[in-house]
Short mmCIF file of C-alpha atoms and ligand atoms in Angstrom, two decimals:
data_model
loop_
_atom_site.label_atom_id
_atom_site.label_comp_id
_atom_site.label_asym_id
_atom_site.label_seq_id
_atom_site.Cartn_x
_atom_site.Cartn_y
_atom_site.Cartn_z
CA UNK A 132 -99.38 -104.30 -65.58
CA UNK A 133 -96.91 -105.97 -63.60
CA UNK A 134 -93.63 -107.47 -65.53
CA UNK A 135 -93.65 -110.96 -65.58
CA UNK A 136 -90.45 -111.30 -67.62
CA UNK A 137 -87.75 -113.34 -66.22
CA UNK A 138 -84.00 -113.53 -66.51
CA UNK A 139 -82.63 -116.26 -64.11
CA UNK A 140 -79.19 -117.42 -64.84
CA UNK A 141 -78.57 -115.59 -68.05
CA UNK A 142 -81.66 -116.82 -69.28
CA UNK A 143 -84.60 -115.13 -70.53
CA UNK A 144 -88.34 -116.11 -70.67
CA UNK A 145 -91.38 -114.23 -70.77
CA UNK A 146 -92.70 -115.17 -67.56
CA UNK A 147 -91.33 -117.49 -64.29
CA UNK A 148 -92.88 -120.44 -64.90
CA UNK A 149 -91.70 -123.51 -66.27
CA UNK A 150 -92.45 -126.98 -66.84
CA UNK A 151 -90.20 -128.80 -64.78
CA UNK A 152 -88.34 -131.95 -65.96
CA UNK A 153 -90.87 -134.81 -66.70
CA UNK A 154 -93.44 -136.51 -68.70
CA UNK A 155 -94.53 -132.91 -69.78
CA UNK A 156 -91.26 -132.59 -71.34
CA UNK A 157 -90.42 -135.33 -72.37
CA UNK A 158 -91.55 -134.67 -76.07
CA UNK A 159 -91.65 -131.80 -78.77
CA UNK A 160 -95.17 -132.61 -79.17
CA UNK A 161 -95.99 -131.69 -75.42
CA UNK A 162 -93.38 -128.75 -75.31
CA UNK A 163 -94.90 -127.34 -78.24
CA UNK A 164 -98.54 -127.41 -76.61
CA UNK A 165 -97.00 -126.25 -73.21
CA UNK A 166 -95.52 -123.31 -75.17
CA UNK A 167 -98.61 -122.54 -76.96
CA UNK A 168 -100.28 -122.80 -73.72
CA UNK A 169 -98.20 -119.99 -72.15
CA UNK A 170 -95.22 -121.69 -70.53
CA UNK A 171 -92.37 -119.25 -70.21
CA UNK A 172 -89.58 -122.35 -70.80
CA UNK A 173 -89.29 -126.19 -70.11
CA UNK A 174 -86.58 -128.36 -68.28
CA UNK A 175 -86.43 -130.53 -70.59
CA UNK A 176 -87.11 -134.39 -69.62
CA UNK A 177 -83.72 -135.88 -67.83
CA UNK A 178 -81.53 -136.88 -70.97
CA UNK A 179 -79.34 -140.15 -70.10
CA UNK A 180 -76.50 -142.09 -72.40
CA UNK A 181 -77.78 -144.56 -74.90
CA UNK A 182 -79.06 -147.64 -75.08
CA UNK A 183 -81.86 -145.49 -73.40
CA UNK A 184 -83.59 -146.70 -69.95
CA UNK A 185 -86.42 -149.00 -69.38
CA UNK A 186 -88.94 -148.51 -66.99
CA UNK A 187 -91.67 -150.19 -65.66
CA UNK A 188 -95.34 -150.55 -65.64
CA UNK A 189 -97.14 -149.26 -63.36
CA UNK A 190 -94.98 -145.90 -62.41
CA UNK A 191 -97.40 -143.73 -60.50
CA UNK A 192 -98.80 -143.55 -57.31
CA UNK A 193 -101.53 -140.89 -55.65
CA UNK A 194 -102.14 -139.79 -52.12
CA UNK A 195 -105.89 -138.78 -52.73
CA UNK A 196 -107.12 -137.26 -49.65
CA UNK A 197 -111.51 -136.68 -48.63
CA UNK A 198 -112.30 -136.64 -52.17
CA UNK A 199 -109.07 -134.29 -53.15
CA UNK A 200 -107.15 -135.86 -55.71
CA UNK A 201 -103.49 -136.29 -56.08
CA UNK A 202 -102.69 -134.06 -52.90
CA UNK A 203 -99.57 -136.26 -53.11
CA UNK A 204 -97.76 -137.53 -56.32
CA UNK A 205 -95.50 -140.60 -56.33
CA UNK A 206 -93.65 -141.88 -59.15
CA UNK A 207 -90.94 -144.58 -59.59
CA UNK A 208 -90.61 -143.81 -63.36
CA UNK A 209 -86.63 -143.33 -64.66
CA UNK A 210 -84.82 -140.41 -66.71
CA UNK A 211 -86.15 -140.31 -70.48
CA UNK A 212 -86.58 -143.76 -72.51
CA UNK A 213 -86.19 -142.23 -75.61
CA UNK A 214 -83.05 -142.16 -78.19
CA UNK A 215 -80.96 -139.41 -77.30
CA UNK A 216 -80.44 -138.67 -81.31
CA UNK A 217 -84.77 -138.19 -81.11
CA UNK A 218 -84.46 -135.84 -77.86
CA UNK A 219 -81.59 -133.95 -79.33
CA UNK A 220 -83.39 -133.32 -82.71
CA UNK A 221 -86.63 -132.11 -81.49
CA UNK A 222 -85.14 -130.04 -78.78
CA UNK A 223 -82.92 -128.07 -81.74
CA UNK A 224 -86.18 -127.56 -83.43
CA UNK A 225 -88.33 -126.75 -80.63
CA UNK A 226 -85.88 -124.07 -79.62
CA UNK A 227 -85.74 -122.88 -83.45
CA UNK A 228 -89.06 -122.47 -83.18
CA UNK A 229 -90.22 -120.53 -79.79
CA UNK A 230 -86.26 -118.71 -79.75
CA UNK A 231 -88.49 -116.53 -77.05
CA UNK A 232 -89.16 -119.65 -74.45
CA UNK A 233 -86.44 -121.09 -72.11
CA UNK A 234 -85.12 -124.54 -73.06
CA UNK A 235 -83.43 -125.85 -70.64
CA UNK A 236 -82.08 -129.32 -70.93
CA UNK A 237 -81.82 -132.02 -67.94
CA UNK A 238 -79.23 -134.31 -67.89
CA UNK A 239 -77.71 -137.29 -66.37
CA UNK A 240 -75.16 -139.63 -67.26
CA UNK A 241 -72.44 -141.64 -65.28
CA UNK A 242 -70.29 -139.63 -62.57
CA UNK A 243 -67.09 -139.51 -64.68
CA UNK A 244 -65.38 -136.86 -66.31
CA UNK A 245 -65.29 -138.68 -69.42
CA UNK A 246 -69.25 -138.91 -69.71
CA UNK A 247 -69.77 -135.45 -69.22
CA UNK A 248 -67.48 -134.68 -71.57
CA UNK A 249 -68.99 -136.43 -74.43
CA UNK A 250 -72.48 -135.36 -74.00
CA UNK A 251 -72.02 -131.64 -73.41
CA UNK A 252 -71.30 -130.62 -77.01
CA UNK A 253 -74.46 -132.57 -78.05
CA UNK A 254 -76.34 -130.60 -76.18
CA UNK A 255 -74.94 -127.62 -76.86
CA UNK A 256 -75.28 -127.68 -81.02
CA UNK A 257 -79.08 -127.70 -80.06
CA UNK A 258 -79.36 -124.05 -79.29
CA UNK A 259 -80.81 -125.18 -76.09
CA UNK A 260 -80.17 -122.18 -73.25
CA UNK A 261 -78.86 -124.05 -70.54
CA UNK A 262 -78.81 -127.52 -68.62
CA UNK A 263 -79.53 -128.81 -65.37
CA UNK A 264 -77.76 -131.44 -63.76
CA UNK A 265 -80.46 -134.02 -62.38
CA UNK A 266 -78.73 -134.59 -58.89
CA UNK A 267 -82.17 -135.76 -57.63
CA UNK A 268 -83.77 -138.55 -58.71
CA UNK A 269 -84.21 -140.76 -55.51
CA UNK A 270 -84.96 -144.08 -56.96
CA UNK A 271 -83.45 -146.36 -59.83
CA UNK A 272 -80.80 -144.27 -61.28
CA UNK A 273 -79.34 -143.83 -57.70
CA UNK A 274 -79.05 -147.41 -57.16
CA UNK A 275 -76.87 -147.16 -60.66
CA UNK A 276 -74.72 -144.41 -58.39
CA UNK A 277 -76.63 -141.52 -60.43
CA UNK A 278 -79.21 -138.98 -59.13
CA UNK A 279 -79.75 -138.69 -55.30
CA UNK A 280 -76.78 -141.08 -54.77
CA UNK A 281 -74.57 -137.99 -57.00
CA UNK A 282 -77.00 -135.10 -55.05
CA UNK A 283 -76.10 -136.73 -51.28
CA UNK A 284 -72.36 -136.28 -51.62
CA UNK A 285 -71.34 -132.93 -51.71
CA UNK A 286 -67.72 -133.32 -53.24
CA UNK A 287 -69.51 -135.20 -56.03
CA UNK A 288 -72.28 -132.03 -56.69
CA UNK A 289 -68.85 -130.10 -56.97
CA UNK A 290 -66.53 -132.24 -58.88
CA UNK A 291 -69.81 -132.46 -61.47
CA UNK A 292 -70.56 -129.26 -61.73
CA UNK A 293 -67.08 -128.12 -62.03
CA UNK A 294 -66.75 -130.43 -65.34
CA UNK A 295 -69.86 -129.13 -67.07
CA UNK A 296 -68.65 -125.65 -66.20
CA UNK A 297 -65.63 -126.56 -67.58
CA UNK A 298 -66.90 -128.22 -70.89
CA UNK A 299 -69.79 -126.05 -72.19
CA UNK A 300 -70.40 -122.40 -72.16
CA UNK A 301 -74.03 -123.24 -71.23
CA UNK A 302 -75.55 -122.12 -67.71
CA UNK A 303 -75.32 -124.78 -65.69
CA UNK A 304 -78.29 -125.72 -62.80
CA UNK A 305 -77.83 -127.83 -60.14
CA UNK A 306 -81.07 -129.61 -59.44
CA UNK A 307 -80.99 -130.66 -55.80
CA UNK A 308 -82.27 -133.27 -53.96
CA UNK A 309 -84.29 -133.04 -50.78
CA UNK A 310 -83.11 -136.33 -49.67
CA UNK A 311 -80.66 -135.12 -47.27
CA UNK A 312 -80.01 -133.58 -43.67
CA UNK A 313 -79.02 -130.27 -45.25
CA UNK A 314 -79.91 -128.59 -48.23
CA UNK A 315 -77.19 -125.86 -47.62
CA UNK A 316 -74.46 -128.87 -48.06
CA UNK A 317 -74.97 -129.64 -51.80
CA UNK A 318 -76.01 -125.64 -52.43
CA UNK A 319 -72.75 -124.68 -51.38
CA UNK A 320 -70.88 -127.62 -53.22
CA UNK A 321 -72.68 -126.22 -56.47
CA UNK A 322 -71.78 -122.77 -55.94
CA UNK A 323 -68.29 -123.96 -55.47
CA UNK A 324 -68.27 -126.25 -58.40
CA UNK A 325 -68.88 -122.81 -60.44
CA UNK A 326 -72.89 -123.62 -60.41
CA UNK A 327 -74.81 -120.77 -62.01
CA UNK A 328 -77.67 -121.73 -60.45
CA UNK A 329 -79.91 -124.69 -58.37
CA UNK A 330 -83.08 -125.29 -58.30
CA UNK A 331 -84.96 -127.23 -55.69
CA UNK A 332 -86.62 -129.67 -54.99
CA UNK A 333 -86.58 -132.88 -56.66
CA UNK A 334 -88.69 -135.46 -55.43
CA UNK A 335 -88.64 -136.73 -51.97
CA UNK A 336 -87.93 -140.49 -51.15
CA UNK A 337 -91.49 -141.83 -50.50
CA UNK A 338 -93.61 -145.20 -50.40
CA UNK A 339 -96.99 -143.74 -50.98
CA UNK A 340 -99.20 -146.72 -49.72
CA UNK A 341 -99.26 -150.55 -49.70
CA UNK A 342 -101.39 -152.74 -51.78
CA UNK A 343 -103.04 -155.27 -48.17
CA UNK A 344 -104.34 -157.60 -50.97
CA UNK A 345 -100.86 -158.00 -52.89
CA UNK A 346 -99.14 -157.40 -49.68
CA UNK A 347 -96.44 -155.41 -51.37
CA UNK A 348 -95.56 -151.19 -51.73
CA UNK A 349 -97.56 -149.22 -53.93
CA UNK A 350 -97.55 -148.98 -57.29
CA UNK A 351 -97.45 -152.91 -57.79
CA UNK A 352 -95.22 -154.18 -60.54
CA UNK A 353 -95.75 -158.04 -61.46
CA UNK A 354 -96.61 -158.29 -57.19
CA UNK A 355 -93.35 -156.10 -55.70
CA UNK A 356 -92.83 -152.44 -55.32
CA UNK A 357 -90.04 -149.78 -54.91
CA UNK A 358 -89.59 -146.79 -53.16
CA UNK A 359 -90.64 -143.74 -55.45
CA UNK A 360 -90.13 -139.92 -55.43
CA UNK A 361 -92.99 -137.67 -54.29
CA UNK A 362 -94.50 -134.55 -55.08
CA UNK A 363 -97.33 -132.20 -55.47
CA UNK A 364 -99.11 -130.20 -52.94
CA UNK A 365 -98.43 -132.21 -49.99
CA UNK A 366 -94.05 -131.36 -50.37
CA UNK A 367 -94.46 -127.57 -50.86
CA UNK A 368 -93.91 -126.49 -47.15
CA UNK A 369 -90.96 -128.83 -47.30
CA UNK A 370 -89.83 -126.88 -50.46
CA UNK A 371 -90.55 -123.39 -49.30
CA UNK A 372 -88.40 -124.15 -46.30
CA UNK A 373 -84.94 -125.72 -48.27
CA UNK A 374 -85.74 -122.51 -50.70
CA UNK A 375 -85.88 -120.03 -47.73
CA UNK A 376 -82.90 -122.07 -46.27
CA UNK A 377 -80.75 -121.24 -49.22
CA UNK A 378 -82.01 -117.56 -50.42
CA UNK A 379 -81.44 -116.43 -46.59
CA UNK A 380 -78.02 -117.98 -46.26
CA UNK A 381 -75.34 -115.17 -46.23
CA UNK A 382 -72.84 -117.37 -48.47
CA UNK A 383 -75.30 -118.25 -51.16
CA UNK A 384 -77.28 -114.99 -51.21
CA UNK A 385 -76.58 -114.20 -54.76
CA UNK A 386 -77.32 -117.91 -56.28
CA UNK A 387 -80.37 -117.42 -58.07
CA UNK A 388 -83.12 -120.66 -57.21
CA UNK A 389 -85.35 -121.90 -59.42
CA UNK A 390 -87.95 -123.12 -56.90
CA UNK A 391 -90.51 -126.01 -57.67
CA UNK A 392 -92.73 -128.74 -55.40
CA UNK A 393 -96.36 -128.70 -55.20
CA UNK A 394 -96.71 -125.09 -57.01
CA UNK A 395 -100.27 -125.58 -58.37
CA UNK A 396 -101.81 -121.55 -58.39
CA UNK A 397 -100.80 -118.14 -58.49
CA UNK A 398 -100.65 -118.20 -54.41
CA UNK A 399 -98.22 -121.18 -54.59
CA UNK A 400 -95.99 -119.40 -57.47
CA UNK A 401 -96.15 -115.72 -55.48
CA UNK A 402 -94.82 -117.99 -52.17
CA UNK A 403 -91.84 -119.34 -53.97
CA UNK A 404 -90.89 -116.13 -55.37
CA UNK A 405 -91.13 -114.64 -51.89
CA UNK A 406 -89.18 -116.70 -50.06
CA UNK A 407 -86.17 -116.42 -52.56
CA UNK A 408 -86.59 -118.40 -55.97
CA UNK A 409 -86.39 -115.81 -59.11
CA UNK A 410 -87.67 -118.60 -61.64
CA UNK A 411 -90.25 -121.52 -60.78
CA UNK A 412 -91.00 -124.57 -62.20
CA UNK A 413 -93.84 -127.01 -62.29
CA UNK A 414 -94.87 -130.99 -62.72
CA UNK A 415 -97.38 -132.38 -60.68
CA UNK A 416 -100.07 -129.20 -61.01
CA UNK A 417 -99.49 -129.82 -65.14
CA UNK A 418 -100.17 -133.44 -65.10
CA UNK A 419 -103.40 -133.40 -63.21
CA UNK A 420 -104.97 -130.38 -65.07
CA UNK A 421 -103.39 -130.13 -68.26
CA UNK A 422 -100.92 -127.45 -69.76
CA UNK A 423 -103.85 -124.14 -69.29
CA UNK A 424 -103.26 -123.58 -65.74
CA UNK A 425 -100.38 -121.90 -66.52
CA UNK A 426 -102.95 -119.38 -67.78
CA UNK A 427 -104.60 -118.78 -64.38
CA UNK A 428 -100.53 -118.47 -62.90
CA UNK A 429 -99.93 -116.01 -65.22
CA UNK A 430 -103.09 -113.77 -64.25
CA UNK A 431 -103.78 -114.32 -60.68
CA UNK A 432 -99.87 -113.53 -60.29
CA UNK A 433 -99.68 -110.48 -62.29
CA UNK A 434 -102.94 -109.13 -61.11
CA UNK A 435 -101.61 -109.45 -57.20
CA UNK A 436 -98.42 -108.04 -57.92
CA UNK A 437 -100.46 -105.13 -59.75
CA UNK A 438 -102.82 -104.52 -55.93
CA UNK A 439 -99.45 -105.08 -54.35
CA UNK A 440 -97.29 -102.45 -56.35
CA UNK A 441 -94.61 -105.00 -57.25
CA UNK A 442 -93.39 -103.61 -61.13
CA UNK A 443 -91.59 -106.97 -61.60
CA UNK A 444 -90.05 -110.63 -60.24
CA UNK A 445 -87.30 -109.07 -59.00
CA UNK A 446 -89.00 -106.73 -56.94
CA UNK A 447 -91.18 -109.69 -55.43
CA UNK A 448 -88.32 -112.44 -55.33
CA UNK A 449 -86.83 -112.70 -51.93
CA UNK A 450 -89.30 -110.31 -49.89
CA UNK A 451 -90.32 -112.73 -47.00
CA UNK A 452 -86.52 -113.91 -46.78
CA UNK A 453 -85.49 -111.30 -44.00
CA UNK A 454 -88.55 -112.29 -42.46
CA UNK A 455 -87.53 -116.09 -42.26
CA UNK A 456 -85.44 -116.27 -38.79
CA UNK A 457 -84.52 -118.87 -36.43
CA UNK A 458 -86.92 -119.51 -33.90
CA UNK A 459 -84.34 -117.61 -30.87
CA UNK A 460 -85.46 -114.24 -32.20
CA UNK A 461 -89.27 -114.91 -32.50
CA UNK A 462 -91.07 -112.26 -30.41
CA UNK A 463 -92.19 -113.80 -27.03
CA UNK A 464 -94.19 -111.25 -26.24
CA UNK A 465 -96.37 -111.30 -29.04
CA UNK A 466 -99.60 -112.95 -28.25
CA UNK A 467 -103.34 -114.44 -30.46
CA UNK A 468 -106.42 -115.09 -29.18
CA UNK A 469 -108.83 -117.19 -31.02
CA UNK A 470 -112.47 -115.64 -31.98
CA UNK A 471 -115.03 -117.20 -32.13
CA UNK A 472 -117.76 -115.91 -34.71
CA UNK A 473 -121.03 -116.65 -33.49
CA UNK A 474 -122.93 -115.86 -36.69
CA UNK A 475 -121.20 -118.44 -38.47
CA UNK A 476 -120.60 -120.80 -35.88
CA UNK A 477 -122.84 -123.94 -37.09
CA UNK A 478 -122.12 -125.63 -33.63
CA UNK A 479 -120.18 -128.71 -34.85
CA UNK A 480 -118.08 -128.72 -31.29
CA UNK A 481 -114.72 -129.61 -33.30
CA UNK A 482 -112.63 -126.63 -32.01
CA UNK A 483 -114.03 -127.80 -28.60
CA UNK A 484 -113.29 -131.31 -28.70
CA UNK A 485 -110.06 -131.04 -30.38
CA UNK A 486 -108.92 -128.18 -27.66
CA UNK A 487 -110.62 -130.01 -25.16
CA UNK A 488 -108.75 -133.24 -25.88
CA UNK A 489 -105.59 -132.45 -26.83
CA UNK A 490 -104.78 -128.47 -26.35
CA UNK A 491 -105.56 -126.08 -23.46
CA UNK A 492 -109.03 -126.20 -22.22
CA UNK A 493 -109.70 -122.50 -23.62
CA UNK A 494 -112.84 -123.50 -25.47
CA UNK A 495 -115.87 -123.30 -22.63
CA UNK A 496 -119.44 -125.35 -24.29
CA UNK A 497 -122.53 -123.73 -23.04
CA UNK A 498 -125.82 -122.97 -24.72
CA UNK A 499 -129.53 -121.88 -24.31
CA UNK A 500 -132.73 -124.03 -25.37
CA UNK A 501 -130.79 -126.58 -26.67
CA UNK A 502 -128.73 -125.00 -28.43
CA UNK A 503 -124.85 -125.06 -28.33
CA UNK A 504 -122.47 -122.62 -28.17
CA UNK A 505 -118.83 -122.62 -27.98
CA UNK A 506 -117.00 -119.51 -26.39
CA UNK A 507 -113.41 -118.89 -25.85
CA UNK A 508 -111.81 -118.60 -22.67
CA UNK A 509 -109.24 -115.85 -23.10
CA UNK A 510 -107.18 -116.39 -20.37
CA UNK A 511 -106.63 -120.04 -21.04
CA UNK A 512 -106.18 -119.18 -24.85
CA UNK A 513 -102.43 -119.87 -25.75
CA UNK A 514 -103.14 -118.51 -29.47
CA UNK A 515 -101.72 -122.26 -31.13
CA UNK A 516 -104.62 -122.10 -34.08
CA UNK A 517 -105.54 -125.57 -33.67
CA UNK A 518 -109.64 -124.32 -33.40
CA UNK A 519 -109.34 -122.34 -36.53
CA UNK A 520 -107.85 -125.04 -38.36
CA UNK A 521 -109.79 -127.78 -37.44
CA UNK A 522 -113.05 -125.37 -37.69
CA UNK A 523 -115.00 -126.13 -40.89
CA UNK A 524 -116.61 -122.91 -41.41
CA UNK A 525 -114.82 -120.40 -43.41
CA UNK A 526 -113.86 -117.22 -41.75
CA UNK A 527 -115.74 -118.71 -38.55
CA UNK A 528 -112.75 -118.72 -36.15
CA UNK A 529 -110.26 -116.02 -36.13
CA UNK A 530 -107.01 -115.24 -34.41
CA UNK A 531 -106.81 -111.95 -32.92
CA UNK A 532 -103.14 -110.35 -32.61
CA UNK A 533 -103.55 -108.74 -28.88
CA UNK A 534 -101.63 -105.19 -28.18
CA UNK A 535 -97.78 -106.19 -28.06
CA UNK A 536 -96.22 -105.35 -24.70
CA UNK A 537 -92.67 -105.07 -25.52
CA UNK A 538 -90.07 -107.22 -27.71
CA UNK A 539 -88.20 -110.19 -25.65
CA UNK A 540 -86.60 -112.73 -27.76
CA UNK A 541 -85.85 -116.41 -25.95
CA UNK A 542 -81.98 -115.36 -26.45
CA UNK A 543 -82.84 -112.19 -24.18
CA UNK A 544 -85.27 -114.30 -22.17
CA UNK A 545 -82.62 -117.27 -21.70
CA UNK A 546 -80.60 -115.60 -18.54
CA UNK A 547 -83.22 -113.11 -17.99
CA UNK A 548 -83.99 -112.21 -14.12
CA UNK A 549 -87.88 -112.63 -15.53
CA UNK A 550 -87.20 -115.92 -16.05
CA UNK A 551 -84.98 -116.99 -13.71
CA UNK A 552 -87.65 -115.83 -11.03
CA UNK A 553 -90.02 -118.09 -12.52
CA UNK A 554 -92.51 -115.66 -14.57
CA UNK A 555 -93.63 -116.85 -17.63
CA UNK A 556 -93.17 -113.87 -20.09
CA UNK A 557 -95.72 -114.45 -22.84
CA UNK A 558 -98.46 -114.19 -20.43
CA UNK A 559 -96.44 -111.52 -18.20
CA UNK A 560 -97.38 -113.42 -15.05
C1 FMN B 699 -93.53 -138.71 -63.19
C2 FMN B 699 -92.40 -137.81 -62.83
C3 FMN B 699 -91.20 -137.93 -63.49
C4 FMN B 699 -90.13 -137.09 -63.16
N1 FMN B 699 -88.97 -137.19 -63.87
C5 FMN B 699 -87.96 -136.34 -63.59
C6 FMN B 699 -86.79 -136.35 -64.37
O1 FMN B 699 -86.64 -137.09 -65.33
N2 FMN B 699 -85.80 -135.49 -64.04
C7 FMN B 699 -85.91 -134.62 -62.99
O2 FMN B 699 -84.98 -133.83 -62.73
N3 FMN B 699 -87.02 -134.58 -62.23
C8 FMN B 699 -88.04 -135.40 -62.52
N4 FMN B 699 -89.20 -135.33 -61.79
C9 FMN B 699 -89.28 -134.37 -60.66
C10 FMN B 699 -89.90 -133.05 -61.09
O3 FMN B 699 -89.12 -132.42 -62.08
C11 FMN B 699 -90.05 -132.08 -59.89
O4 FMN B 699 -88.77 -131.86 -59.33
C12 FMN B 699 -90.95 -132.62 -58.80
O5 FMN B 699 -92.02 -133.33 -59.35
C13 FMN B 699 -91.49 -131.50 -57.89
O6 FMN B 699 -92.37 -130.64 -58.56
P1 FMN B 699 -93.99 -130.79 -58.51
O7 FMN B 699 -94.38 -130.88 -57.07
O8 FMN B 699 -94.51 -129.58 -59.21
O9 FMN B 699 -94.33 -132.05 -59.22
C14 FMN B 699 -90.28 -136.14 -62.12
C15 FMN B 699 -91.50 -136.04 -61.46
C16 FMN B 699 -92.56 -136.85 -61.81
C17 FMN B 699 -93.87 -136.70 -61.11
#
């Protein structure tokens, strides 16, 4: 059986994934039912100075999509609105009771030294195993210069992360946010600052819908709305890519990444780990199906990394990472041809039309007796997948790698003679 056991920062927990900083941690009560669950360790919810915050009513927002639910999660809710005396109590005991399971402890309080200072030791008599500096939250707190508003300035990640690193003998986190041009600006401001770790990505700056009959952003407080942060599925190819961005960066090779945004099975988890993160952590996936899924994470992951002969995380984490290049050295020779299967084909003339309409003209409709049938035309075929993913039937349309006639990269091809004579060189013409 593959080794699921994790050590990312210093910090050890029985498997990678974690609940990430939220309303499923915002409580003992949850964190002990997340724990019982399965959960490996917990990011605690974002701890904040007393008097605690207020938020509003309603927080959330959902992008439901043809019948799927929450593909897209939007929240304008704040950092916890509880005591801290309450949250710093049950976390001692919660980590007195599972000493096996990561606690990990969120935090965010005004950017001064001074702050910083004051809360660290509280934090630290808990027992808890690390914190995380909440550099991310994109609404509220950063309009009280906390959060994203922190996150967005490099020389503030650093100067932060420098203090905790100097006040506490705790690993220190940097949560980032995705809020900004590039991610490798604030990753490299952590790592400065002394930064043990980041992990990535908070919630992206979002207005999920608007209400036509209040005439005001979605959700609808009292008849006005805010931006929110989003998550969930629909953010996970934006987190895969500020992950990859990071793991493959020469200078920040060695920073371990705790990777989270829209992880929701196995697939999703074995993804994050691939493209760099050593740890992972989850929200949205938790709060629409409850704290078992973790269950189905744990087995679908450990069962592919047995058929894949990977003994452990660190084996896994990072494998795709040499594989993630910039576009210049993409193979232009390299060529796909869509297939159509004609047994499955149910005739529904959507790879047509949408080729047809708005791609190459490779998709020829002909047919006997009234029936239709859609064949491709190779030599107009530019292999761009739009048929297969617009193609309802599972398994019905195909791309087929063709024999690979040579290696030219566009830096080769750039000042080639090839081009320069006009030929194009994908299609060798
Ligand atoms: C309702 C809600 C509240 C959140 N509160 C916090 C928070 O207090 N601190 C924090 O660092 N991130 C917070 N987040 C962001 C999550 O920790 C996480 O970064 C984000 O949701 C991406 O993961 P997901 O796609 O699995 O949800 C919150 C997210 C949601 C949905």
């Amino acid at each position: 059986m593959a080794d699921l056991k994790t050590e990312f920062a210093g910090i050890r927990s029985p498997n990678p994934f974690w609940l990430a900083s939220a309303p499923p941690t915002d409580k003992a009560y949850n964190v002990k039912r997340a724990f019982e669950a399965g959960w490996g360790g917990v990011v605690w919810k974002t701890l904040g100075e007393d008097p605690p915050v207020v938020n509003v009513s309603s927080r959330y927002g959902g992008l439901h999509h043809h019948g799927r639910k929450m593909i897209g999660f939007n929240n304008i809710e704040l950092i916890s609105d509880r005591p801290l005396a309450v949250n710093i109590a049950e976390i001692k005991a919660v980590k007195a009771a599972y000493p096996d399971r990561a606690v990990v402890v969120s935090l965010m309080v005004p950017c001064e030294e001074q702050s910083w200072r004051a809360i660290l030791p509280i934090v630290e008599e808990t027992g808890a195993d690390g914190i995380e500096l909440n550099f991310g939250c994109p609404h509220g707190m950063s309009e009280r210069n906390m959060g994203a508003a922190v996150g967005q300035v490099p020389e503030y990640v650093e100067m932060v992360t420098r203090w905790c690193k100097q006040f506490t003998r705790m690993p220190v986190i940097v949560k980032l946010t995705p809020n900004v041009t590039d991610i490798l600006m604030p990753a490299r401001a952590a790592l400065r600052g002394g930064a043990d770790a980041v992990s990535l990505i908070n919630t992206v700056q979002s207005i999920i819908g608007v209400d036509l009959d209040q005439m005001a952003p979605m959700p609808v407080v009292d008849g006005m709305g805010t931006h929110g942060g989003y998550c969930g599925p629909a953010v996970k190819p934006i987190a895969l890519r500020m992950v990859g961005e990071i793991a493959r960066d020469p200078g920040l090779a060695h920073l371990p990444i705790s990777g989270m945004g829209g992880i929701e099975t196995w697939r999703d988890a074995a993804e994050f780990l691939a493209m760099g993160a050593s740890a992972l952590q989850v929200c949205t996936a938790a709060m629409h199906y409850g704290f078992r899924i973790v269950q189905d994470m744990i087995d679908g992951l450990s069962a592919w990394m047995d058929e894949k002969g990977y003994q452990d995380i660190h084996a896994l984490s990072g494998r795709a990472v040499r594989n993630y290049v910039p576009w210049n050295t993409l193979n232009l020779k390299f060529r796909t041809i869509a297939h159509i299967d004609q047994e499955r084909c149910v005739g529904c003339g959507l790879c047509h039309i949408a080729c047809e309409d708005t791609s190459h003209q490779a998709i020829a409709v002909g047919g006997v007796s009234g029936a239709r049938r859609y064949d491709v035309i190779e030599s107009e075929c530019v292999g761009c997948n739009l048929c297969a993913h617009v193609c309802p039937v599972a398994e019905c349309i195909t791309m087929q790698p063709q024999p690979v006639d040579g290696h030219v990269t566009w830096r080769e091809y750039e000042h080639s003679a090839e081009r320069l004579a006009g030929c194009s060189v994908a299609h060798g013409v």
